Tab-separated table of C-alpha atoms in Angstrom:
chain	number	residue	atom	x	y	z
A	1	ASP	CA	-60.246	-243.054	-0.682
A	2	ILE	CA	-61.975	-246.411	-0.781
A	3	ALA	CA	-60.108	-249.630	-1.559
A	4	LEU	CA	-61.958	-252.697	-2.774
A	5	ALA	CA	-59.905	-255.899	-2.703
A	6	GLN	CA	-60.791	-258.794	-4.961
A	7	ALA	CA	-59.536	-262.147	-3.560
A	8	GLY	CA	-59.838	-265.839	-4.519
A	9	SER	CA	-58.634	-268.335	-7.068
A	10	GLY	CA	-57.036	-266.804	-10.151
A	11	PHE	CA	-56.634	-263.325	-8.670
A	12	ASP	CA	-53.111	-262.018	-7.916
A	13	ARG	CA	-53.806	-258.261	-8.162
A	14	ILE	CA	-55.634	-255.674	-6.051
A	15	SER	CA	-58.023	-253.100	-7.605
A	16	TRP	CA	-58.049	-249.698	-5.980
A	17	VAL	CA	-61.091	-247.520	-6.565
A	18	LEU	CA	-60.551	-243.865	-5.827
A	19	PHE	CA	-63.441	-241.554	-5.162
A	20	ARG	CA	-63.389	-237.894	-4.223
A	21	LEU	CA	-66.407	-236.325	-2.532
A	22	THR	CA	-67.569	-233.080	-4.075
A	23	GLN	CA	-67.134	-229.910	-2.133
A	24	VAL	CA	-69.675	-227.151	-2.408
A	25	PRO	CA	-68.279	-223.632	-2.266
A	26	ARG	CA	-70.511	-220.872	-1.007
A	27	ALA	CA	-71.022	-218.140	-3.590
A	28	ARG	CA	-70.306	-214.725	-2.173
A	29	ALA	CA	-68.689	-211.642	-3.774
A	30	MET	CA	-65.223	-210.533	-2.653
A	31	SER	CA	-64.596	-206.984	-1.392
A	32	GLY	CA	-60.932	-206.869	-2.084
A	33	GLN	CA	-59.816	-209.310	0.659
A	34	ASP	CA	-59.133	-213.037	0.269
A	35	GLN	CA	-61.933	-215.133	1.724
A	36	GLY	CA	-61.971	-218.868	2.392
A	37	HIS	CA	-64.897	-220.902	1.178
A	38	ASP	CA	-66.975	-222.879	3.601
A	39	GLN	CA	-67.301	-226.542	2.677
A	40	ASP	CA	-70.145	-228.881	3.477
A	41	VAL	CA	-68.860	-232.459	3.328
A	42	GLN	CA	-71.173	-235.456	3.375
A	43	LEU	CA	-69.619	-238.782	4.325
A	44	VAL	CA	-70.847	-241.846	2.449
A	45	ASP	CA	-70.495	-245.358	3.893
A	46	TRP	CA	-69.896	-248.049	1.276
A	47	GLU	CA	-71.214	-251.510	2.152
A	48	GLY	CA	-68.895	-253.336	-0.251
A	49	GLY	CA	-67.710	-253.496	-3.823
A	50	GLU	CA	-70.109	-256.205	-4.996
A	51	ASP	CA	-73.066	-253.826	-4.936
A	52	LEU	CA	-71.281	-250.930	-6.592
A	53	ASP	CA	-73.379	-249.690	-9.482
A	54	GLU	CA	-71.732	-250.758	-12.726
A	55	GLU	CA	-72.476	-247.545	-14.569
A	56	PHE	CA	-71.065	-245.439	-11.756
A	57	ARG	CA	-67.961	-247.641	-11.631
A	58	ASN	CA	-67.318	-247.316	-15.361
A	59	GLU	CA	-67.962	-243.601	-15.721
A	60	ASN	CA	-66.974	-241.959	-12.467
A	61	CYS	CA	-64.304	-244.107	-10.812
A	62	VAL	CA	-60.612	-244.378	-11.481
A	63	GLU	CA	-59.273	-247.951	-11.237
A	64	ILE	CA	-55.613	-248.552	-10.479
A	65	GLU	CA	-54.141	-252.038	-10.952
A	66	LEU	CA	-51.149	-253.124	-8.885
A	67	ASP	CA	-48.786	-255.966	-9.767
A	68	SER	CA	-48.601	-257.461	-6.281
A	69	ASP	CA	-50.002	-257.276	-2.808
A	70	ASP	CA	-46.852	-255.486	-1.703
A	71	ASP	CA	-47.422	-252.520	-4.034
A	72	VAL	CA	-49.941	-250.762	-1.893
A	73	PRO	CA	-49.712	-247.040	-2.664
A	74	VAL	CA	-48.449	-244.718	0.032
A	75	GLU	CA	-51.005	-242.191	1.185
A	76	SER	CA	-50.241	-238.702	-0.001
A	77	ASP	CA	-51.800	-235.305	0.524
A	78	ASP	CA	-51.377	-234.697	-3.196
A	79	GLU	CA	-53.284	-237.702	-4.515
A	80	ASP	CA	-56.457	-235.650	-4.990
A	81	ILE	CA	-54.618	-232.996	-7.002
A	82	GLN	CA	-54.379	-233.112	-10.765
A	83	ASP	CA	-51.300	-232.027	-12.700
A	84	ASP	CA	-52.859	-228.648	-13.377
A	85	GLY	CA	-53.254	-227.994	-9.654
A	86	GLU	CA	-57.036	-228.380	-9.530
A	87	GLU	CA	-58.766	-230.675	-7.070
A	88	VAL	CA	-60.588	-233.662	-8.485
A	89	GLY	CA	-64.335	-233.421	-8.046
A	90	VAL	CA	-64.449	-229.797	-6.849
A	91	LEU	CA	-67.566	-228.211	-8.277
A	92	ASP	CA	-66.897	-224.830	-9.834
A	93	GLU	CA	-68.910	-221.970	-8.341
A	94	ALA	CA	-70.180	-220.780	-11.707
A	95	GLU	CA	-71.156	-224.321	-12.740
A	96	MET	CA	-73.086	-224.871	-9.524
A	97	TYR	CA	-75.253	-221.795	-10.012
A	98	SER	CA	-75.868	-222.020	-13.734
A	99	ASP	CA	-77.839	-224.003	-16.235
A	100	ASP	CA	-77.089	-225.119	-19.758
A	101	GLY	CA	-78.597	-221.951	-21.185
A	102	ASP	CA	-76.146	-219.698	-19.373
A	103	MET	CA	-72.954	-221.736	-19.272
A	104	GLN	CA	-71.437	-221.502	-22.716
A	105	PRO	CA	-67.747	-222.355	-22.354
A	106	GLY	CA	-65.568	-220.256	-24.596
A	107	VAL	CA	-68.232	-217.616	-25.252
A	108	ASP	CA	-66.931	-214.097	-24.701
A	109	ASP	CA	-69.244	-211.218	-25.579
A	110	ALA	CA	-66.641	-208.608	-24.653
A	111	LYS	CA	-65.052	-206.497	-27.367
A	112	VAL	CA	-61.847	-206.050	-25.386
A	113	PHE	CA	-60.418	-206.785	-21.951
A	114	VAL	CA	-57.503	-205.776	-19.739
A	115	SER	CA	-55.820	-207.601	-16.871
A	116	HIS	CA	-54.401	-207.057	-13.392
A	117	GLN	CA	-52.182	-209.456	-11.498
A	118	GLU	CA	-55.001	-210.117	-9.023
A	119	SER	CA	-58.762	-209.490	-8.766
A	120	VAL	CA	-60.036	-206.287	-10.363
A	121	LEU	CA	-62.201	-204.798	-7.621
A	122	SER	CA	-63.540	-201.634	-9.234
A	123	VAL	CA	-64.018	-199.942	-12.597
A	124	ALA	CA	-65.238	-196.500	-13.672
A	125	ILE	CA	-65.836	-194.717	-16.987
A	126	SER	CA	-65.133	-191.012	-17.354
A	127	PRO	CA	-68.298	-188.867	-17.548
A	128	ALA	CA	-66.441	-186.538	-19.924
A	129	ASP	CA	-64.994	-189.185	-22.248
A	130	GLU	CA	-66.565	-192.641	-22.410
A	131	ARG	CA	-63.409	-194.006	-24.054
A	132	LEU	CA	-61.444	-193.362	-20.862
A	133	MET	CA	-61.764	-195.777	-17.959
A	134	VAL	CA	-59.938	-196.603	-14.751
A	135	THR	CA	-59.577	-199.900	-12.897
A	136	GLY	CA	-58.502	-200.686	-9.353
A	137	GLY	CA	-57.210	-204.039	-8.193
A	138	GLN	CA	-56.273	-206.302	-5.356
A	139	ASP	CA	-52.703	-206.008	-6.680
A	140	ASP	CA	-52.546	-202.527	-5.030
A	141	SER	CA	-52.646	-200.723	-8.371
A	142	ALA	CA	-54.975	-198.476	-10.349
A	143	VAL	CA	-54.656	-198.010	-14.105
A	144	LEU	CA	-56.059	-195.459	-16.555
A	145	TRP	CA	-56.974	-197.019	-19.909
A	146	ARG	CA	-58.097	-195.613	-23.249
A	147	ILE	CA	-60.409	-197.639	-25.475
A	148	GLU	CA	-59.428	-197.165	-29.105
A	149	ASP	CA	-60.430	-198.538	-32.492
A	150	ASP	CA	-57.947	-201.003	-33.948
A	151	TRP	CA	-56.981	-201.692	-37.529
A	152	SER	CA	-59.414	-204.636	-37.844
A	153	GLY	CA	-62.461	-202.580	-36.938
A	154	GLY	CA	-62.565	-203.851	-33.376
A	155	LEU	CA	-61.438	-202.232	-30.157
A	156	LYS	CA	-58.248	-202.230	-28.148
A	157	CYS	CA	-57.434	-201.012	-24.643
A	158	VAL	CA	-54.260	-198.968	-24.284
A	159	GLU	CA	-52.711	-198.371	-20.874
A	160	ARG	CA	-52.249	-194.645	-20.484
A	161	PHE	CA	-51.048	-194.270	-16.925
A	162	ARG	CA	-50.370	-196.627	-14.024
A	163	LEU	CA	-51.401	-194.933	-10.780
A	164	VAL	CA	-48.796	-196.125	-8.303
A	165	GLY	CA	-48.686	-195.440	-4.575
A	166	HIS	CA	-51.178	-197.610	-2.716
A	167	THR	CA	-49.719	-200.305	-0.486
A	168	ASP	CA	-52.879	-202.404	-0.208
A	169	SER	CA	-55.897	-203.309	-2.339
A	170	VAL	CA	-57.501	-200.510	-4.351
A	171	VAL	CA	-61.135	-201.168	-3.459
A	172	GLN	CA	-62.764	-198.346	-5.414
A	173	VAL	CA	-61.967	-195.927	-8.232
A	174	ALA	CA	-64.147	-193.005	-9.343
A	175	PHE	CA	-64.081	-189.975	-11.642
A	176	SER	CA	-65.234	-186.555	-10.467
A	177	SER	CA	-68.463	-185.319	-12.071
A	178	ASP	CA	-66.567	-183.249	-14.653
A	179	GLY	CA	-64.044	-185.992	-15.394
A	180	LYS	CA	-61.113	-183.820	-14.309
A	181	TYR	CA	-59.990	-185.940	-11.379
A	182	VAL	CA	-59.729	-189.632	-10.599
A	183	ALA	CA	-59.920	-190.871	-7.019
A	184	SER	CA	-58.664	-194.222	-5.767
A	185	ALA	CA	-59.468	-195.646	-2.336
A	186	GLY	CA	-57.276	-198.244	-0.684
A	187	TYR	CA	-57.210	-200.615	2.213
A	188	ASP	CA	-54.011	-198.774	3.154
A	189	GLY	CA	-56.246	-196.013	4.566
A	190	TYR	CA	-55.521	-193.481	1.818
A	191	VAL	CA	-57.639	-191.762	-0.810
A	192	ARG	CA	-55.447	-190.596	-3.674
A	193	ILE	CA	-56.453	-187.905	-6.165
A	194	TRP	CA	-55.024	-188.007	-9.699
A	195	MET	CA	-55.306	-185.834	-12.795
A	196	ALA	CA	-57.276	-187.778	-15.383
A	197	GLU	CA	-55.465	-186.174	-18.317
A	198	ASP	CA	-51.947	-187.250	-17.370
A	199	GLY	CA	-52.138	-189.485	-14.294
A	200	THR	CA	-50.310	-186.998	-12.073
A	201	LEU	CA	-50.821	-187.461	-8.340
A	202	VAL	CA	-52.536	-184.353	-6.960
A	203	HIS	CA	-52.901	-185.324	-3.311
A	204	ALA	CA	-52.741	-188.343	-1.022
A	205	LEU	CA	-55.611	-187.633	1.355
A	206	GLU	CA	-54.784	-188.684	4.895
A	207	GLY	CA	-56.991	-189.224	7.897
A	208	PRO	CA	-58.562	-192.669	8.222
A	209	ALA	CA	-56.783	-194.897	10.709
A	210	LYS	CA	-57.996	-198.079	9.015
A	211	GLU	CA	-59.216	-199.325	5.629
A	212	VAL	CA	-61.248	-197.058	3.349
A	213	GLU	CA	-64.349	-199.003	2.271
A	214	TRP	CA	-65.875	-196.617	-0.281
A	215	ILE	CA	-65.642	-193.150	-1.820
A	216	LEU	CA	-68.239	-190.845	-3.372
A	217	TRP	CA	-67.682	-187.599	-5.264
A	218	HIS	CA	-70.125	-184.761	-4.858
A	219	PRO	CA	-72.191	-184.742	-8.069
A	220	LYS	CA	-71.538	-181.101	-8.901
A	221	GLY	CA	-68.250	-180.318	-7.204
A	222	HIS	CA	-64.873	-181.588	-6.121
A	223	ALA	CA	-65.689	-182.564	-2.557
A	224	ILE	CA	-65.132	-186.267	-1.945
A	225	LEU	CA	-66.608	-188.396	0.813
A	226	ALA	CA	-65.159	-191.652	2.170
A	227	GLY	CA	-66.287	-194.286	4.664
A	228	SER	CA	-63.802	-196.225	6.766
A	229	THR	CA	-63.616	-199.202	9.062
A	230	ASP	CA	-62.339	-196.766	11.718
A	231	THR	CA	-66.066	-195.949	12.424
A	232	MET	CA	-65.878	-192.531	10.761
A	233	ALA	CA	-66.674	-190.848	7.452
A	234	TRP	CA	-64.272	-188.271	6.014
A	235	MET	CA	-64.718	-185.393	3.557
A	236	TRP	CA	-61.967	-183.532	1.694
A	237	TRP	CA	-61.738	-180.779	-0.895
A	238	ALA	CA	-59.842	-182.646	-3.587
A	239	PRO	CA	-58.105	-179.756	-5.446
A	240	THR	CA	-56.296	-178.611	-2.296
A	241	GLY	CA	-56.285	-181.825	-0.297
A	242	LYS	CA	-57.853	-179.977	2.632
A	243	LEU	CA	-59.793	-182.039	5.162
A	244	MET	CA	-63.237	-180.455	5.310
A	245	GLN	CA	-64.986	-182.571	7.924
A	246	ILE	CA	-64.841	-185.718	10.035
A	247	PHE	CA	-68.141	-187.427	10.783
A	248	ALA	CA	-67.840	-189.390	14.034
A	249	GLY	CA	-70.877	-191.094	15.537
A	250	HIS	CA	-71.031	-194.688	14.402
A	251	ALA	CA	-69.840	-197.496	16.659
A	252	GLN	CA	-68.594	-199.736	13.847
A	253	SER	CA	-67.435	-199.578	10.205
A	254	VAL	CA	-69.120	-196.998	7.970
A	255	THR	CA	-70.202	-199.306	5.168
A	256	ALA	CA	-72.396	-197.081	2.954
A	257	GLY	CA	-73.065	-193.418	2.228
A	258	CYS	CA	-74.881	-191.020	-0.063
A	259	TRP	CA	-75.602	-187.331	-0.610
A	260	GLY	CA	-79.154	-186.336	0.250
A	261	LEU	CA	-81.530	-183.416	-0.147
A	262	GLY	CA	-79.890	-181.789	-3.127
A	263	GLY	CA	-76.375	-182.364	-1.786
A	264	LYS	CA	-77.077	-180.406	1.390
A	265	LEU	CA	-76.946	-183.450	3.667
A	266	ILE	CA	-74.868	-186.590	4.006
A	267	CYS	CA	-76.309	-189.952	5.038
A	268	THR	CA	-74.209	-192.864	6.279
A	269	GLY	CA	-75.008	-196.457	7.200
A	270	SER	CA	-72.922	-198.732	9.356
A	271	GLU	CA	-72.260	-202.218	10.616
A	272	ASP	CA	-73.776	-200.935	13.860
A	273	LYS	CA	-77.173	-201.140	12.061
A	274	SER	CA	-77.779	-197.390	12.343
A	275	LEU	CA	-78.404	-194.545	9.905
A	276	ILE	CA	-77.010	-191.050	10.590
A	277	VAL	CA	-78.034	-187.906	8.693
A	278	TRP	CA	-75.249	-185.287	8.870
A	279	ASN	CA	-74.907	-181.558	8.378
A	280	PRO	CA	-71.807	-181.371	6.130
A	281	ARG	CA	-70.660	-177.972	7.367
A	282	ALA	CA	-71.091	-178.539	11.080
A	283	GLY	CA	-70.197	-182.224	11.038
A	284	SER	CA	-73.020	-182.865	13.481
A	285	PRO	CA	-75.803	-185.468	13.225
A	286	GLN	CA	-79.295	-184.165	12.463
A	287	GLN	CA	-80.838	-187.614	12.769
A	288	HIS	CA	-79.377	-190.724	14.372
A	289	ILE	CA	-81.652	-193.689	13.834
A	290	LYS	CA	-80.254	-196.551	15.874
A	291	GLN	CA	-81.086	-200.206	15.262
A	292	LEU	CA	-82.841	-199.336	12.008
A	293	HIS	CA	-82.076	-202.886	10.859
A	294	GLU	CA	-81.356	-206.207	12.511
A	295	GLY	CA	-78.184	-206.552	10.449
A	296	SER	CA	-75.419	-204.351	9.058
A	297	ILE	CA	-76.432	-201.659	6.560
A	298	VAL	CA	-74.551	-202.433	3.333
A	299	SER	CA	-76.252	-200.205	0.742
A	300	ILE	CA	-77.976	-196.828	0.635
A	301	CYS	CA	-79.402	-194.383	-1.908
A	302	SER	CA	-81.293	-191.090	-1.847
A	303	HIS	CA	-84.460	-190.017	-3.641
A	304	PRO	CA	-83.696	-187.630	-6.540
A	305	ASP	CA	-86.155	-184.989	-5.280
A	306	ALA	CA	-87.657	-185.787	-1.892
A	307	PRO	CA	-85.884	-185.871	1.517
A	308	ILE	CA	-85.897	-189.669	1.476
A	309	VAL	CA	-83.216	-192.343	1.637
A	310	VAL	CA	-83.522	-196.098	1.254
A	311	THR	CA	-81.211	-198.470	3.100
A	312	GLY	CA	-80.387	-202.105	2.338
A	313	SER	CA	-79.171	-204.519	4.965
A	314	GLU	CA	-77.736	-207.951	5.600
A	315	ASP	CA	-81.082	-208.726	7.264
A	316	ALA	CA	-82.587	-209.026	3.730
A	317	ILE	CA	-84.770	-205.929	4.216
A	318	ALA	CA	-84.781	-202.440	2.675
A	319	LYS	CA	-86.223	-199.478	4.578
A	320	VAL	CA	-87.478	-196.100	3.377
A	321	VAL	CA	-86.691	-193.210	5.731
A	322	GLN	CA	-87.696	-189.526	5.771
A	323	ILE	CA	-84.372	-187.892	6.617
A	324	GLU	CA	-85.767	-184.590	7.917
A	325	THR	CA	-87.922	-186.265	10.549
A	326	GLY	CA	-86.223	-189.635	10.892
A	327	LYS	CA	-89.560	-191.357	10.332
A	328	GLU	CA	-89.593	-194.806	8.770
A	329	LEU	CA	-91.965	-194.622	5.783
A	330	ALA	CA	-91.891	-198.179	4.450
A	331	THR	CA	-90.317	-201.593	4.950
A	332	LEU	CA	-89.560	-203.419	1.728
A	333	THR	CA	-89.534	-207.195	2.118
A	334	GLY	CA	-89.189	-210.002	-0.392
A	335	HIS	CA	-85.501	-210.844	-0.322
A	336	VAL	CA	-84.068	-213.757	1.655
A	337	ASP	CA	-80.430	-212.622	1.715
A	338	SER	CA	-78.376	-209.458	2.051
A	339	VAL	CA	-79.574	-206.439	0.015
A	340	GLU	CA	-76.249	-205.573	-1.606
A	341	ALA	CA	-77.346	-202.803	-3.984
A	342	ILE	CA	-80.159	-200.289	-4.078
A	343	GLY	CA	-81.000	-197.286	-6.249
A	344	PHE	CA	-83.606	-195.056	-7.859
A	345	SER	CA	-83.835	-194.919	-11.632
A	346	ASN	CA	-83.174	-191.904	-13.780
A	347	THR	CA	-86.546	-190.411	-14.656
A	348	THR	CA	-87.969	-191.884	-17.854
A	349	ALA	CA	-89.640	-189.967	-20.685
A	350	THR	CA	-93.007	-190.955	-19.213
A	351	GLY	CA	-92.051	-189.596	-15.798
A	352	ILE	CA	-92.036	-192.983	-14.088
A	353	LEU	CA	-89.640	-193.289	-11.159
A	354	LEU	CA	-88.521	-196.769	-10.178
A	355	LEU	CA	-86.556	-198.211	-7.260
A	356	ALA	CA	-84.531	-201.399	-7.512
A	357	THR	CA	-83.177	-203.609	-4.747
A	358	ALA	CA	-80.693	-206.389	-5.531
A	359	SER	CA	-79.703	-209.210	-3.245
A	360	MET	CA	-77.304	-212.065	-2.788
A	361	ASP	CA	-80.388	-214.281	-3.177
A	362	GLY	CA	-80.145	-213.568	-6.927
A	363	ASN	CA	-83.408	-211.620	-7.111
A	364	LEU	CA	-83.828	-208.100	-8.451
A	365	LEU	CA	-86.972	-206.434	-7.088
A	366	ILE	CA	-88.499	-203.432	-8.855
A	367	TRP	CA	-90.613	-201.028	-6.792
A	368	ASP	CA	-92.701	-197.975	-7.600
A	369	GLY	CA	-90.531	-194.988	-6.696
A	370	LYS	CA	-93.450	-193.028	-5.258
A	371	THR	CA	-95.712	-195.552	-3.555
A	372	PHE	CA	-92.997	-198.184	-2.906
A	373	ASP	CA	-95.327	-200.934	-4.074
A	374	LEU	CA	-93.637	-203.957	-5.616
A	375	ARG	CA	-93.983	-203.939	-9.409
A	376	CYS	CA	-92.092	-207.085	-10.419
A	377	THR	CA	-89.395	-209.569	-9.446
A	378	LEU	CA	-86.630	-210.358	-11.928
A	379	ARG	CA	-85.262	-213.832	-11.205
A	380	ASP	CA	-82.752	-214.413	-14.000
A	381	HIS	CA	-79.817	-214.599	-11.569
A	382	PHE	CA	-81.797	-216.639	-9.038
A	383	GLU	CA	-80.280	-220.062	-8.235
A	384	ARG	CA	-77.300	-219.109	-10.362
A	385	GLY	CA	-75.628	-216.497	-8.173
A	386	GLY	CA	-76.064	-213.388	-6.057
A	387	ILE	CA	-76.295	-209.868	-7.464
A	388	VAL	CA	-73.344	-207.742	-6.381
A	389	LYS	CA	-74.153	-204.367	-7.973
A	390	PHE	CA	-76.301	-202.748	-10.624
A	391	LYS	CA	-76.482	-199.483	-12.517
A	392	TRP	CA	-79.453	-197.682	-14.081
A	393	LEU	CA	-79.079	-196.366	-17.629
A	394	PRO	CA	-79.433	-192.627	-18.450
A	395	SER	CA	-82.891	-191.074	-18.851
A	396	LEU	CA	-83.271	-191.980	-22.527
A	397	TYR	CA	-83.307	-195.588	-21.363
A	398	GLY	CA	-84.425	-194.772	-17.839
A	399	SER	CA	-86.350	-198.006	-17.304
A	400	MET	CA	-83.312	-200.189	-18.020
A	401	LEU	CA	-80.577	-201.332	-15.671
A	402	CYS	CA	-77.554	-203.621	-15.804
A	403	THR	CA	-76.527	-206.056	-13.065
A	404	CYS	CA	-73.344	-207.960	-12.244
A	405	SER	CA	-73.301	-211.212	-10.341
A	406	THR	CA	-71.399	-214.034	-8.698
A	407	ASP	CA	-72.683	-216.239	-11.561
A	408	THR	CA	-69.974	-214.641	-13.816
A	409	THR	CA	-72.486	-212.754	-15.982
A	410	LEU	CA	-73.871	-209.259	-16.415
A	411	ARG	CA	-77.502	-208.852	-17.430
A	412	LEU	CA	-79.424	-205.987	-18.970
A	413	PHE	CA	-83.049	-205.705	-17.827
A	414	ASN	CA	-86.113	-203.713	-18.821
A	415	ALA	CA	-87.597	-202.982	-15.404
A	416	LEU	CA	-91.024	-202.028	-16.804
A	417	SER	CA	-91.545	-205.204	-18.804
A	418	GLY	CA	-89.601	-207.457	-16.441
A	419	GLU	CA	-87.590	-208.797	-19.368
A	420	CYS	CA	-83.916	-209.731	-19.422
A	421	VAL	CA	-82.863	-208.017	-22.635
A	422	ARG	CA	-79.311	-209.308	-22.858
A	423	THR	CA	-76.851	-211.547	-20.998
A	424	LEU	CA	-73.179	-210.585	-21.177
A	425	ARG	CA	-70.723	-213.478	-20.864
A	426	GLY	CA	-66.970	-213.720	-20.841
A	427	HIS	CA	-65.885	-213.636	-17.206
A	428	SER	CA	-64.893	-216.840	-15.454
A	429	ASP	CA	-65.419	-215.689	-11.864
A	430	THR	CA	-67.548	-213.294	-9.793
A	431	VAL	CA	-68.212	-209.932	-11.484
A	432	LEU	CA	-67.574	-207.387	-8.726
A	433	ASP	CA	-68.319	-204.017	-10.325
A	434	LEU	CA	-69.593	-202.314	-13.453
A	435	ASP	CA	-70.008	-198.916	-15.036
A	436	LEU	CA	-71.685	-197.889	-18.259
A	437	ALA	CA	-71.966	-195.070	-20.775
A	438	LEU	CA	-73.790	-194.238	-23.995
A	439	TRP	CA	-72.485	-193.065	-27.333
A	440	GLY	CA	-75.341	-192.576	-29.747
A	441	SER	CA	-77.408	-195.758	-29.766
A	442	LYS	CA	-74.631	-197.979	-28.403
A	443	LEU	CA	-74.147	-198.980	-24.796
A	444	PHE	CA	-70.638	-199.376	-23.367
A	445	VAL	CA	-70.482	-201.595	-20.269
A	446	ALA	CA	-67.218	-201.973	-18.373
A	447	SER	CA	-66.919	-204.712	-15.746
A	448	SER	CA	-64.387	-205.915	-13.193
A	449	SER	CA	-63.996	-209.426	-11.859
A	450	ASP	CA	-62.303	-211.873	-9.537
A	451	ASP	CA	-60.873	-213.476	-12.704
A	452	ASN	CA	-58.275	-210.632	-12.759
A	453	THR	CA	-59.808	-208.916	-15.804
A	454	SER	CA	-61.875	-205.899	-16.713
A	455	ARG	CA	-64.011	-206.392	-19.806
A	456	VAL	CA	-65.741	-203.926	-22.142
A	457	PHE	CA	-69.008	-204.890	-23.829
A	458	VAL	CA	-70.438	-202.763	-26.651
A	459	PHE	CA	-73.830	-203.295	-28.297
A	460	PRO	CA	-76.688	-201.260	-29.812
A	461	LEU	CA	-79.799	-200.246	-27.904
A	462	GLU	CA	-83.298	-199.476	-29.098
A	463	VAL	CA	-86.183	-197.398	-27.793
A	464	ASP	CA	-89.602	-198.717	-28.804
A	465	GLY	CA	-87.977	-200.699	-31.575
A	466	GLN	CA	-86.097	-197.718	-33.016
A	467	ALA	CA	-82.402	-197.015	-32.597
A	468	ALA	CA	-81.694	-193.960	-30.488
A	469	GLN	CA	-80.392	-190.963	-32.419
A	470	SER	CA	-78.399	-189.212	-29.704
A	471	THR	CA	-74.858	-188.316	-30.817
A	472	ALA	CA	-73.354	-187.040	-27.572
A	473	PRO	CA	-71.672	-189.270	-25.021
A	474	VAL	CA	-73.680	-189.806	-21.863
A	475	THR	CA	-72.543	-191.661	-18.772
A	476	ALA	CA	-74.967	-193.231	-16.366
A	477	SER	CA	-75.426	-191.224	-13.228
A	478	ALA	CA	-75.227	-193.067	-9.965
A	479	PRO	CA	-78.742	-193.984	-8.852
A	480	ALA	CA	-80.150	-191.052	-6.952
A	481	ASP	CA	-77.394	-190.791	-4.364
A	482	ALA	CA	-75.552	-188.630	-6.898
A	483	SER	CA	-78.546	-186.998	-8.594
A	484	VAL	CA	-78.265	-183.705	-6.763
A	485	ASP	CA	-77.910	-180.069	-7.663
A	486	ALA	CA	-75.711	-178.125	-5.280
A	487	SER	CA	-71.968	-178.045	-4.957
A	488	VAL	CA	-70.268	-178.155	-1.603
A	489	PRO	CA	-67.688	-175.360	-1.393
A	490	PRO	CA	-64.575	-175.699	0.742
A	491	VAL	CA	-64.813	-174.524	4.331
């Protein structure tokens, strides 16, 4: 605080001018744990009150008049706090990274939303019923919801079952490929399997000694894979709860994983910067590529047909690797921050295969899925916020994908034209996860956010200017890491 005293004939009061320096939070998505924001504080030296700009004084300063020289206010730690508990002059993260075109206070494009007591870390839509979704939160709970039509012609979300049992944040939720089971992964070290139809607990899968970071169902069966901070990956047969395999070989947290080569192999990436290709039955590494990156591997996906995986790292680089030989095929540069999400598209009607890489730098890069040449850079999130995740649409709209970001928005892109087709607003904090599904010509997008809500957006889609005529529900397959053919039977 800066005090300017006015003295001299005719003056018997002191004017106090209070000024609070802005603090700049660093935008970065949460992963289920509370994180403090770094603050860069610049100190400003005031030469004196006589040169204080009049406009600044009138518009941005608070003047307090005291009756006497003895009424000097006592310093307090609370004097920078407003009645509503917010700090004066603290720049909101969303405001810092947005422009007037994106920040529309009060605009909510969602048709319906649901809430948790704390951040909603994950959301998933059933592949068998797009009206059924599950959310997982930092409040240690997972909830099954049904989206229904209400009397006014809108939508409502009805809580069907609360999945209770985790004792720490539920960092990921996922349906099995047939929609029969729901899995929830927690920082308590457990993966819990539930019946989607009634919320009954089937098994609490034990094994990991530390937090479970992610889970991934086999695309055609009921095997489920999990990566943990205990340096290992784990695989169970969900219907029986039997532990099928432990994959030990990394030196640090297993931060990413995918199924490769038609589901016959498993690929994992780690904080130790290495990629390991595993034989699921033997539990042994077929390839161990050490120091593949200069930073932790945080994302990975597999090619839908070829024995190829692509890794994304905190070093801002993506790498293309032949998993049978371990040969590095290409290095994809262009980002300046961590590559948080990566994935191949679902094949379009024209047969074009695309690869997308998304970064905390706010850029979405689109690559040719065969030559790995850069096709275009989508910069709609750039200088607004980082991209946390994205999801490709099903084959009918195979060139389109939807992103979620720290800038509080989701955006739908046409990767061939490089156009942002739609911006979805309504969240007030970082959007951490999304899932999507089709019903006819409408797209359902479910999101989860640090603002403690999960929102559902519904809007029509067009193909070449014409509304799609499909009548069956279709959920978006996970980009390439789940586009495989074979089931893994129990061993």
